[in-house]
mmCIF file of C-alpha atoms and ligand atoms in Angstrom:
data_model
loop_
_atom_site.group_PDB
_atom_site.id
_atom_site.type_symbol
_atom_site.label_atom_id
_atom_site.label_comp_id
_atom_site.label_asym_id
_atom_site.label_seq_id
_atom_site.Cartn_x
_atom_site.Cartn_y
_atom_site.Cartn_z
ATOM 1 C CA MET A 1 3.378 -47.898 46.667
ATOM 2 C CA LYS A 2 6.548 -47.331 44.521
ATOM 3 C CA LYS A 3 9.586 -45.498 45.876
ATOM 4 C CA ILE A 4 11.023 -42.470 44.082
ATOM 5 C CA THR A 5 14.789 -42.955 44.078
ATOM 6 C CA ASN A 6 17.811 -41.584 42.185
ATOM 7 C CA GLN A 7 16.967 -44.028 39.403
ATOM 8 C CA ILE A 8 14.437 -41.502 38.092
ATOM 9 C CA LEU A 9 17.074 -38.891 37.350
ATOM 10 C CA LYS A 10 18.806 -40.443 34.383
ATOM 11 C CA LYS A 11 15.448 -41.467 32.931
ATOM 12 C CA VAL A 12 14.503 -37.795 32.750
ATOM 13 C CA ILE A 13 17.524 -35.477 32.718
ATOM 14 C CA ARG A 14 19.165 -35.751 29.273
ATOM 15 C CA GLN A 15 22.327 -34.252 27.903
ATOM 16 C CA ARG A 16 21.312 -31.231 25.769
ATOM 17 C CA PRO A 17 21.535 -31.635 21.990
ATOM 18 C CA ALA A 18 24.158 -29.294 20.473
ATOM 19 C CA ASP A 19 21.699 -27.809 17.960
ATOM 20 C CA SER A 20 19.104 -26.685 20.515
ATOM 21 C CA TYR A 21 18.087 -23.158 21.528
ATOM 22 C CA LYS A 22 16.047 -21.511 24.230
ATOM 23 C CA GLY A 23 12.777 -22.417 22.498
ATOM 24 C CA THR A 24 13.708 -26.107 22.775
ATOM 25 C CA TYR A 25 13.457 -25.904 26.560
ATOM 26 C CA GLY A 26 10.003 -24.482 26.910
ATOM 27 C CA ARG A 27 8.163 -21.281 27.660
ATOM 28 C CA ILE A 28 6.775 -20.906 31.177
ATOM 29 C CA ALA A 29 4.299 -18.359 32.552
ATOM 30 C CA LEU A 30 4.299 -18.124 36.311
ATOM 31 C CA ILE A 31 1.278 -16.323 37.865
ATOM 32 C CA GLY A 32 1.278 -15.265 41.489
ATOM 33 C CA GLY A 33 2.824 -12.917 43.981
ATOM 34 C CA SER A 34 0.469 -10.371 45.560
ATOM 35 C CA GLN A 35 1.893 -7.231 47.182
ATOM 36 C CA ASN A 36 2.439 -9.250 50.363
ATOM 37 C CA PHE A 37 3.601 -12.559 48.915
ATOM 38 C CA GLY A 38 5.973 -11.423 46.149
ATOM 39 C CA GLY A 39 8.750 -13.681 47.474
ATOM 40 C CA ALA A 40 6.743 -16.776 46.613
ATOM 41 C CA ILE A 41 6.539 -16.134 42.885
ATOM 42 C CA ILE A 42 10.162 -14.912 42.800
ATOM 43 C CA MET A 43 11.256 -18.162 44.390
ATOM 44 C CA ALA A 44 9.115 -20.200 41.937
ATOM 45 C CA SER A 45 10.505 -18.211 39.033
ATOM 46 C CA LEU A 46 14.097 -18.689 40.259
ATOM 47 C CA ALA A 47 13.515 -22.441 40.409
ATOM 48 C CA ALA A 48 12.048 -22.575 36.894
ATOM 49 C CA VAL A 49 15.016 -20.704 35.398
ATOM 50 C CA TYR A 50 17.694 -22.608 37.332
ATOM 51 C CA ALA A 51 16.013 -25.897 36.382
ATOM 52 C CA GLY A 52 16.620 -24.939 32.770
ATOM 53 C CA ALA A 53 13.351 -23.546 31.365
ATOM 54 C CA GLY A 54 14.073 -21.731 28.142
ATOM 55 C CA LEU A 55 11.916 -18.601 28.519
ATOM 56 C CA VAL A 56 10.276 -17.541 31.764
ATOM 57 C CA THR A 57 7.658 -14.807 32.216
ATOM 58 C CA THR A 58 6.441 -13.822 35.698
ATOM 59 C CA ILE A 59 2.949 -12.327 35.866
ATOM 60 C CA THR A 60 2.786 -10.579 39.182
ATOM 61 C CA ASP A 61 1.950 -7.451 41.119
ATOM 62 C CA PRO A 62 4.068 -4.508 39.853
ATOM 63 C CA THR A 63 5.495 -3.896 43.336
ATOM 64 C CA ASN A 64 7.512 -7.130 42.833
ATOM 65 C CA GLN A 65 9.140 -6.195 39.548
ATOM 66 C CA THR A 66 12.350 -4.646 40.920
ATOM 67 C CA SER A 67 12.957 -7.510 43.398
ATOM 68 C CA LEU A 68 12.216 -10.081 40.662
ATOM 69 C CA HIS A 69 14.814 -8.547 38.390
ATOM 70 C CA ASP A 70 17.292 -8.096 41.202
ATOM 71 C CA TRP A 71 17.115 -11.865 41.816
ATOM 72 C CA LEU A 72 16.480 -12.986 38.303
ATOM 73 C CA PRO A 73 17.156 -10.729 35.310
ATOM 74 C CA GLU A 74 16.456 -13.745 33.079
ATOM 75 C CA ALA A 75 12.751 -13.532 33.815
ATOM 76 C CA MET A 76 10.382 -11.291 31.808
ATOM 77 C CA PHE A 77 7.736 -9.350 33.759
ATOM 78 C CA VAL A 78 4.067 -8.690 33.119
ATOM 79 C CA ASP A 79 1.808 -6.624 35.430
ATOM 80 C CA ASN A 80 -0.932 -8.930 36.745
ATOM 81 C CA HIS A 81 -3.508 -6.136 36.381
ATOM 82 C CA ASP A 82 -2.828 -6.039 32.588
ATOM 83 C CA PHE A 83 -4.606 -9.151 31.387
ATOM 84 C CA LYS A 84 -4.511 -7.936 27.762
ATOM 85 C CA THR A 85 -0.748 -8.316 27.865
ATOM 86 C CA ALA A 86 -0.808 -11.473 30.020
ATOM 87 C CA ALA A 87 -3.314 -13.439 27.895
ATOM 88 C CA PRO A 88 -1.085 -14.078 24.866
ATOM 89 C CA ILE A 89 1.806 -15.007 27.181
ATOM 90 C CA ILE A 90 -0.405 -17.539 28.968
ATOM 91 C CA LYS A 91 -1.716 -18.891 25.655
ATOM 92 C CA GLY A 92 1.778 -19.208 24.213
ATOM 93 C CA ALA A 93 3.317 -20.997 27.216
ATOM 94 C CA ASN A 94 4.075 -24.689 27.256
ATOM 95 C CA VAL A 95 3.765 -24.668 31.023
ATOM 96 C CA ILE A 96 1.759 -22.412 33.362
ATOM 97 C CA VAL A 97 2.471 -22.319 37.088
ATOM 98 C CA ILE A 98 -0.293 -20.558 38.994
ATOM 99 C CA GLY A 99 -0.689 -19.948 42.725
ATOM 100 C CA PRO A 100 2.550 -19.241 44.583
ATOM 101 C CA GLY A 101 1.775 -16.117 46.610
ATOM 102 C CA LEU A 102 -1.266 -15.425 44.481
ATOM 103 C CA GLY A 103 -3.404 -14.602 47.487
ATOM 104 C CA THR A 104 -7.137 -15.131 47.610
ATOM 105 C CA ASP A 105 -8.638 -11.669 46.892
ATOM 106 C CA ASN A 106 -10.858 -10.779 43.862
ATOM 107 C CA LEU A 107 -7.964 -10.074 41.534
ATOM 108 C CA ALA A 108 -6.428 -13.467 42.386
ATOM 109 C CA LEU A 109 -9.721 -15.222 41.749
ATOM 110 C CA SER A 110 -10.158 -13.386 38.416
ATOM 111 C CA LEU A 111 -6.606 -14.286 37.347
ATOM 112 C CA LEU A 112 -7.296 -17.918 38.142
ATOM 113 C CA THR A 113 -10.632 -18.211 36.380
ATOM 114 C CA ARG A 114 -9.404 -16.332 33.316
ATOM 115 C CA THR A 115 -6.315 -18.493 33.161
ATOM 116 C CA PHE A 116 -8.479 -21.694 33.412
ATOM 117 C CA GLU A 117 -10.548 -20.373 30.478
ATOM 118 C CA LEU A 118 -7.461 -19.750 28.341
ATOM 119 C CA VAL A 119 -5.535 -22.973 28.782
ATOM 120 C CA HIS A 120 -5.553 -25.414 25.947
ATOM 121 C CA GLU A 121 -4.295 -28.851 24.946
ATOM 122 C CA ASN A 122 -0.521 -29.436 24.805
ATOM 123 C CA GLN A 123 -0.145 -27.233 27.910
ATOM 124 C CA THR A 124 0.851 -28.340 31.365
ATOM 125 C CA LEU A 125 -0.857 -26.454 34.187
ATOM 126 C CA ILE A 126 0.635 -26.525 37.653
ATOM 127 C CA VAL A 127 -1.727 -25.426 40.405
ATOM 128 C CA ASP A 128 -0.095 -24.558 43.728
ATOM 129 C CA GLY A 129 -0.557 -22.523 46.908
ATOM 130 C CA SER A 130 -3.376 -19.979 46.916
ATOM 131 C CA ALA A 131 -4.693 -21.261 43.555
ATOM 132 C CA LEU A 132 -5.536 -24.532 45.327
ATOM 133 C CA THR A 133 -7.276 -22.681 48.132
ATOM 134 C CA LEU A 134 -9.298 -20.638 45.576
ATOM 135 C CA LEU A 135 -10.114 -23.731 43.605
ATOM 136 C CA ALA A 136 -11.537 -25.391 46.695
ATOM 137 C CA HIS A 137 -13.329 -22.448 48.244
ATOM 138 C CA ASN A 138 -14.988 -21.400 44.991
ATOM 139 C CA HIS A 139 -15.805 -24.978 43.826
ATOM 140 C CA LEU A 140 -14.017 -24.384 40.501
ATOM 141 C CA SER A 141 -13.415 -27.186 38.022
ATOM 142 C CA LEU A 142 -9.925 -27.795 36.625
ATOM 143 C CA PRO A 143 -9.609 -27.033 32.915
ATOM 144 C CA LYS A 144 -10.203 -30.086 30.764
ATOM 145 C CA PRO A 145 -7.756 -29.671 27.815
ATOM 146 C CA SER A 146 -4.442 -29.307 29.758
ATOM 147 C CA LEU A 147 -2.433 -31.790 31.727
ATOM 148 C CA ASN A 148 -3.036 -30.642 35.301
ATOM 149 C CA ILE A 149 -0.557 -31.076 38.127
ATOM 150 C CA LEU A 150 -1.655 -30.168 41.647
ATOM 151 C CA THR A 151 0.964 -29.573 44.374
ATOM 152 C CA PRO A 152 -0.916 -29.271 47.686
ATOM 153 C CA HIS A 153 0.452 -29.458 51.182
ATOM 154 C CA GLN A 154 -1.735 -31.553 53.423
ATOM 155 C CA MET A 155 -4.119 -28.675 54.426
ATOM 156 C CA GLU A 156 -4.461 -27.571 50.791
ATOM 157 C CA TRP A 157 -5.243 -31.175 49.903
ATOM 158 C CA GLN A 158 -7.864 -31.292 52.647
ATOM 159 C CA ARG A 159 -9.477 -28.180 51.151
ATOM 160 C CA VAL A 160 -9.396 -29.540 47.623
ATOM 161 C CA SER A 161 -10.327 -33.173 48.285
ATOM 162 C CA GLY A 162 -12.409 -32.838 51.437
ATOM 163 C CA ILE A 163 -10.244 -35.563 53.096
ATOM 164 C CA LYS A 164 -9.140 -34.536 56.575
ATOM 165 C CA ILE A 165 -5.354 -34.719 57.088
ATOM 166 C CA ALA A 166 -5.701 -37.694 59.519
ATOM 167 C CA ASP A 167 -7.656 -39.593 56.831
ATOM 168 C CA GLN A 168 -5.290 -38.917 53.957
ATOM 169 C CA THR A 169 -4.411 -42.552 53.278
ATOM 170 C CA PRO A 170 -3.027 -43.638 49.903
ATOM 171 C CA THR A 171 -6.335 -45.318 49.051
ATOM 172 C CA ALA A 172 -8.447 -42.263 49.855
ATOM 173 C CA ASN A 173 -5.987 -39.911 48.131
ATOM 174 C CA GLN A 174 -5.827 -42.012 45.013
ATOM 175 C CA LYS A 175 -9.599 -42.058 44.667
ATOM 176 C CA ALA A 176 -9.718 -38.264 44.919
ATOM 177 C CA ALA A 177 -6.753 -37.792 42.560
ATOM 178 C CA THR A 178 -8.355 -40.045 39.960
ATOM 179 C CA ALA A 179 -11.637 -38.107 40.150
ATOM 180 C CA LEU A 180 -9.640 -34.918 39.445
ATOM 181 C CA HIS A 181 -7.904 -36.453 36.383
ATOM 182 C CA ALA A 182 -4.750 -34.799 37.580
ATOM 183 C CA ILE A 183 -1.260 -35.706 38.776
ATOM 184 C CA VAL A 184 -1.314 -34.868 42.489
ATOM 185 C CA VAL A 185 1.813 -34.182 44.501
ATOM 186 C CA ILE A 186 0.889 -34.339 48.229
ATOM 187 C CA LYS A 187 3.716 -32.617 50.048
ATOM 188 C CA SER A 188 4.888 -33.758 53.472
ATOM 189 C CA HIS A 189 8.041 -35.017 55.060
ATOM 190 C CA ARG A 190 7.705 -37.970 52.670
ATOM 191 C CA THR A 191 5.950 -36.463 49.683
ATOM 192 C CA GLU A 192 3.598 -38.725 47.649
ATOM 193 C CA VAL A 193 2.850 -38.414 43.991
ATOM 194 C CA TYR A 194 -0.382 -39.837 42.482
ATOM 195 C CA VAL A 195 -0.204 -40.658 38.779
ATOM 196 C CA ASN A 196 -3.139 -42.583 37.290
ATOM 197 C CA ASP A 197 -3.223 -45.960 39.132
ATOM 198 C CA THR A 198 0.153 -45.653 40.781
ATOM 199 C CA VAL A 199 1.210 -44.060 44.063
ATOM 200 C CA TYR A 200 4.880 -42.999 44.423
ATOM 201 C CA GLN A 201 6.569 -42.082 47.667
ATOM 202 C CA ASN A 202 9.656 -39.879 47.795
ATOM 203 C CA THR A 203 12.623 -41.303 49.696
ATOM 204 C CA GLY A 204 14.346 -38.023 50.521
ATOM 205 C CA GLY A 205 13.667 -34.864 52.422
ATOM 206 C CA THR A 206 14.731 -33.242 55.690
ATOM 207 C CA PRO A 207 13.183 -30.987 58.371
ATOM 208 C CA ALA A 208 15.880 -28.482 57.380
ATOM 209 C CA GLN A 209 13.402 -27.852 54.485
ATOM 210 C CA ALA A 210 10.659 -26.586 56.748
ATOM 211 C CA THR A 211 10.927 -22.978 55.607
ATOM 212 C CA GLY A 212 8.362 -20.776 53.867
ATOM 213 C CA GLY A 213 8.957 -20.838 50.108
ATOM 214 C CA MET A 214 10.102 -24.437 49.955
ATOM 215 C CA GLY A 215 6.885 -25.497 48.169
ATOM 216 C CA ASP A 216 6.911 -22.434 45.908
ATOM 217 C CA THR A 217 10.372 -23.574 44.788
ATOM 218 C CA LEU A 218 9.152 -27.123 44.108
ATOM 219 C CA ALA A 219 6.301 -25.729 41.974
ATOM 220 C CA GLY A 220 8.789 -23.748 39.877
ATOM 221 C CA MET A 221 11.034 -26.772 39.574
ATOM 222 C CA ILE A 222 8.172 -28.989 38.351
ATOM 223 C CA GLY A 223 7.482 -26.187 35.860
ATOM 224 C CA GLY A 224 11.108 -26.200 34.662
ATOM 225 C CA PHE A 225 11.282 -29.992 34.404
ATOM 226 C CA THR A 226 7.955 -30.405 32.596
ATOM 227 C CA ALA A 227 8.810 -27.590 30.189
ATOM 228 C CA GLN A 228 11.980 -29.477 29.045
ATOM 229 C CA PHE A 229 11.338 -33.126 29.435
ATOM 230 C CA SER A 230 8.729 -34.960 27.368
ATOM 231 C CA ASP A 231 7.310 -37.452 29.867
ATOM 232 C CA LYS A 232 5.468 -35.082 32.230
ATOM 233 C CA ALA A 233 4.744 -37.704 34.940
ATOM 234 C CA LYS A 234 8.371 -38.769 35.107
ATOM 235 C CA ALA A 235 9.489 -35.150 34.996
ATOM 236 C CA THR A 236 7.310 -34.444 38.037
ATOM 237 C CA LEU A 237 8.833 -37.397 39.919
ATOM 238 C CA ALA A 238 12.341 -36.290 38.982
ATOM 239 C CA ALA A 239 11.666 -32.747 40.221
ATOM 240 C CA VAL A 240 10.250 -33.984 43.495
ATOM 241 C CA TYR A 241 13.311 -36.253 44.032
ATOM 242 C CA THR A 242 15.798 -33.483 42.989
ATOM 243 C CA HIS A 243 14.215 -30.987 45.397
ATOM 244 C CA SER A 244 14.771 -33.189 48.398
ATOM 245 C CA ALA A 245 18.047 -34.702 47.270
ATOM 246 C CA ILE A 246 19.650 -31.246 47.060
ATOM 247 C CA ALA A 247 18.191 -30.302 50.423
ATOM 248 C CA ASP A 248 19.523 -33.565 52.007
ATOM 249 C CA LYS A 249 22.987 -32.807 50.708
ATOM 250 C CA LEU A 250 22.941 -29.190 51.922
ATOM 251 C CA ALA A 251 21.556 -30.282 55.309
ATOM 252 C CA LYS A 252 24.702 -32.259 55.988
ATOM 253 C CA LYS A 253 26.513 -28.921 56.349
ATOM 254 C CA GLN A 254 23.850 -26.485 57.482
ATOM 255 C CA TYR A 255 21.008 -26.483 60.035
ATOM 256 C CA VAL A 256 18.374 -25.026 57.695
ATOM 257 C CA VAL A 257 18.202 -25.070 53.910
ATOM 258 C CA LEU A 258 16.826 -21.939 52.249
ATOM 259 C CA PRO A 259 14.577 -22.392 49.143
ATOM 260 C CA HIS A 260 16.761 -20.243 46.901
ATOM 261 C CA GLN A 261 19.780 -22.357 47.778
ATOM 262 C CA ILE A 262 18.019 -25.379 46.282
ATOM 263 C CA SER A 263 17.503 -23.418 43.058
ATOM 264 C CA GLU A 264 21.103 -22.261 42.961
ATOM 265 C CA ALA A 265 22.345 -25.862 43.346
ATOM 266 C CA LEU A 266 20.171 -27.125 40.420
ATOM 267 C CA PRO A 267 22.469 -26.561 37.423
ATOM 268 C CA LYS A 268 25.376 -28.520 38.996
ATOM 269 C CA PHE A 269 23.081 -31.297 40.309
ATOM 270 C CA MET A 270 21.423 -31.722 36.897
ATOM 271 C CA LEU A 271 24.729 -31.851 35.075
ATOM 272 C CA LYS A 272 26.026 -34.531 37.489
ATOM 273 C CA ASN A 273 22.848 -36.642 37.180
ATOM 274 C CA GLN A 274 22.093 -36.308 33.470
ATOM 275 C CA ALA A 275 22.030 -39.311 31.106
ATOM 276 C CA GLU A 276 24.638 -38.972 28.438
ATOM 277 C CA ASN A 277 23.501 -39.465 24.857
HETATM 278 N N1 NPW B 301 7.684 -15.424 51.012
HETATM 279 C C1 NPW B 301 6.411 -15.567 50.532
HETATM 280 O O1 NPW B 301 5.917 -14.739 49.777
HETATM 281 C C2 NPW B 301 5.645 -16.748 50.939
HETATM 282 C C3 NPW B 301 4.404 -16.928 50.466
HETATM 283 N N2 NPW B 301 3.661 -18.020 50.703
HETATM 284 C C4 NPW B 301 2.379 -18.135 50.004
HETATM 285 O O2 NPW B 301 1.363 -17.914 50.990
HETATM 286 C C5 NPW B 301 0.147 -18.432 50.504
HETATM 287 C C6 NPW B 301 -0.524 -19.188 51.648
HETATM 288 O O3 NPW B 301 0.139 -20.443 51.787
HETATM 289 P P1 NPW B 301 0.397 -21.105 53.235
HETATM 290 O O4 NPW B 301 0.739 -22.527 52.993
HETATM 291 O O5 NPW B 301 1.392 -20.314 53.968
HETATM 292 O O6 NPW B 301 -1.000 -20.938 53.962
HETATM 293 P P2 NPW B 301 -2.383 -21.813 54.026
HETATM 294 O O7 NPW B 301 -2.790 -22.252 52.651
HETATM 295 O O8 NPW B 301 -3.311 -21.131 54.768
HETATM 296 O O9 NPW B 301 -1.842 -23.116 54.803
HETATM 297 C C7 NPW B 301 -1.440 -23.003 56.108
HETATM 298 C C8 NPW B 301 -2.475 -23.670 57.022
HETATM 299 O O10 NPW B 301 -2.409 -25.083 56.819
HETATM 300 C C9 NPW B 301 -2.089 -25.743 57.963
HETATM 301 N N3 NPW B 301 -1.279 -26.942 57.627
HETATM 302 C C10 NPW B 301 -1.526 -28.196 57.995
HETATM 303 N N4 NPW B 301 -0.654 -29.057 57.492
HETATM 304 C C11 NPW B 301 0.216 -28.335 56.840
HETATM 305 C C12 NPW B 301 1.344 -28.698 56.094
HETATM 306 N N5 NPW B 301 1.781 -29.959 55.944
HETATM 307 N N6 NPW B 301 2.043 -27.694 55.489
HETATM 308 C C13 NPW B 301 1.642 -26.430 55.606
HETATM 309 N N7 NPW B 301 0.561 -26.032 56.276
HETATM 310 C C14 NPW B 301 -0.187 -27.005 56.893
HETATM 311 C C15 NPW B 301 -1.348 -24.734 58.813
HETATM 312 O O11 NPW B 301 -1.479 -25.167 60.116
HETATM 313 P P3 NPW B 301 -0.658 -24.483 61.341
HETATM 314 O O12 NPW B 301 0.733 -24.260 60.799
HETATM 315 O O13 NPW B 301 -1.345 -23.154 61.565
HETATM 316 O O14 NPW B 301 -0.733 -25.417 62.429
HETATM 317 C C16 NPW B 301 -2.143 -23.461 58.497
HETATM 318 O O15 NPW B 301 -3.343 -23.398 59.228
HETATM 319 C C17 NPW B 301 0.460 -19.300 49.311
HETATM 320 O O16 NPW B 301 0.161 -18.614 48.109
HETATM 321 C C18 NPW B 301 1.973 -19.460 49.387
HETATM 322 O O17 NPW B 301 2.504 -19.637 48.101
HETATM 323 C C19 NPW B 301 4.194 -19.112 51.515
HETATM 324 O O18 NPW B 301 4.710 -20.019 50.565
HETATM 325 C C20 NPW B 301 5.223 -18.647 52.472
HETATM 326 C C21 NPW B 301 6.296 -17.793 51.815
HETATM 327 N N1 ADP B 302 10.116 -32.148 57.660
HETATM 328 C C1 ADP B 302 10.172 -32.125 56.329
HETATM 329 N N2 ADP B 302 10.810 -33.157 55.686
HETATM 330 C C2 ADP B 302 10.885 -33.119 54.298
HETATM 331 N N3 ADP B 302 10.337 -32.187 53.548
HETATM 332 C C3 ADP B 302 9.739 -31.161 54.147
HETATM 333 C C4 ADP B 302 9.585 -31.086 55.534
HETATM 334 N N4 ADP B 302 8.909 -29.902 55.826
HETATM 335 C C5 ADP B 302 8.603 -29.357 54.670
HETATM 336 N N5 ADP B 302 9.079 -30.064 53.615
HETATM 337 C C6 ADP B 302 8.947 -29.798 52.181
HETATM 338 O O1 ADP B 302 8.854 -28.391 52.006
HETATM 339 C C7 ADP B 302 7.795 -28.044 51.060
HETATM 340 C C8 ADP B 302 6.738 -27.213 51.817
HETATM 341 O O2 ADP B 302 5.763 -26.846 50.871
HETATM 342 P P1 ADP B 302 4.681 -25.724 51.224
HETATM 343 O O3 ADP B 302 4.053 -26.020 52.558
HETATM 344 O O4 ADP B 302 3.829 -25.576 50.077
HETATM 345 O O5 ADP B 302 5.622 -24.448 51.403
HETATM 346 P P2 ADP B 302 5.493 -22.943 50.923
HETATM 347 O O6 ADP B 302 4.053 -22.712 50.462
HETATM 348 O O7 ADP B 302 5.826 -22.141 52.116
HETATM 349 O O8 ADP B 302 6.425 -22.733 49.812
HETATM 350 C C9 ADP B 302 7.275 -29.391 50.539
HETATM 351 O O9 ADP B 302 7.992 -29.743 49.345
HETATM 352 C C10 ADP B 302 7.638 -30.357 51.647
HETATM 353 O O10 ADP B 302 7.780 -31.687 51.211
HETATM 354 MG MG1 MG B 303 2.834 -23.826 49.310
#
């Protein structure tokens, strides 16, 4: 098992070239946020924008539009009932994040299956939250052309892999991750990332992070990092490390760390830890 340390940051976060523009840093579509779980997709979208994604569109229930724009005027909005408008956004994205607050009703299942049908090569698909539960309960297959990144907590991983939490050893997890042909980020107090034959373990993280929305934020960050940085596996490792490193720093001065505070700290953290050209 390899450790994820601060060494990953400068391998991934680069100084921005002067002649770049928003298109250089990727288009992300984030799909989720039912009427009850709007906060989840707002937190994921916030993380994607603050991590530096060039263009972000949030496909969500219309009841979330005002709150989304209150938090994040940078994000574009598409009504999740209007798949005719959503489809070209999904097809045109470099990265798709699906699942934070998506819920598990029929509309959620339809959004998931139609998104799986649309995704193509050169896209990164991040499957989180309710999308993992739907994937497991409906025995769906992951799309083949895209690079797929799964971000389950331990119960979601139990649902997807069939491995009970007590039996989630690196050997068992690796076998299941390999069978899925996906990068798998198994979240816990010491998150593990499964990439091909290698298991990585994060070295940071604090119980001050144990707040609803913390994983939604990580999903958006992985989206923002993979949209901008070319090595998608390393970008995932850097996002996992950054998420906990910011939390550890904030936790020195506060008892709990709120998910949106991690997002708000991202621009300064990334500037401080970038590799200079
Ligand atoms: N503000 C918002 O809009 C928010 C919206 N959210 C959205 O809600 C949706 C549902 O996601 P979810 O994770 O809340 O529920 P679910 O998938 O049923 O898992 C919980 C079950 O698993 C168990 N469990 C065991 N180990 C565990 C572990 N390590 N980590 C976590 N759970 C663990 C746990 O056991 P228990 O705590 O009961 O002992 C319980 O039985 C999803 O779309 C998400 O994005 C949330 O992000 C919150 C903020
Ligand atoms: N005790 C802890 N130590 C370190 N990290 C934690 C701890 N508790 C939770 N986290 C982190 O918080 C996130 C929780 O993700 P998840 O359960 O999907 O939250 P949500 O769905 O509510 O956004 C993960 O990144 C996990 O690593
Ligand atoms: Mg979650």
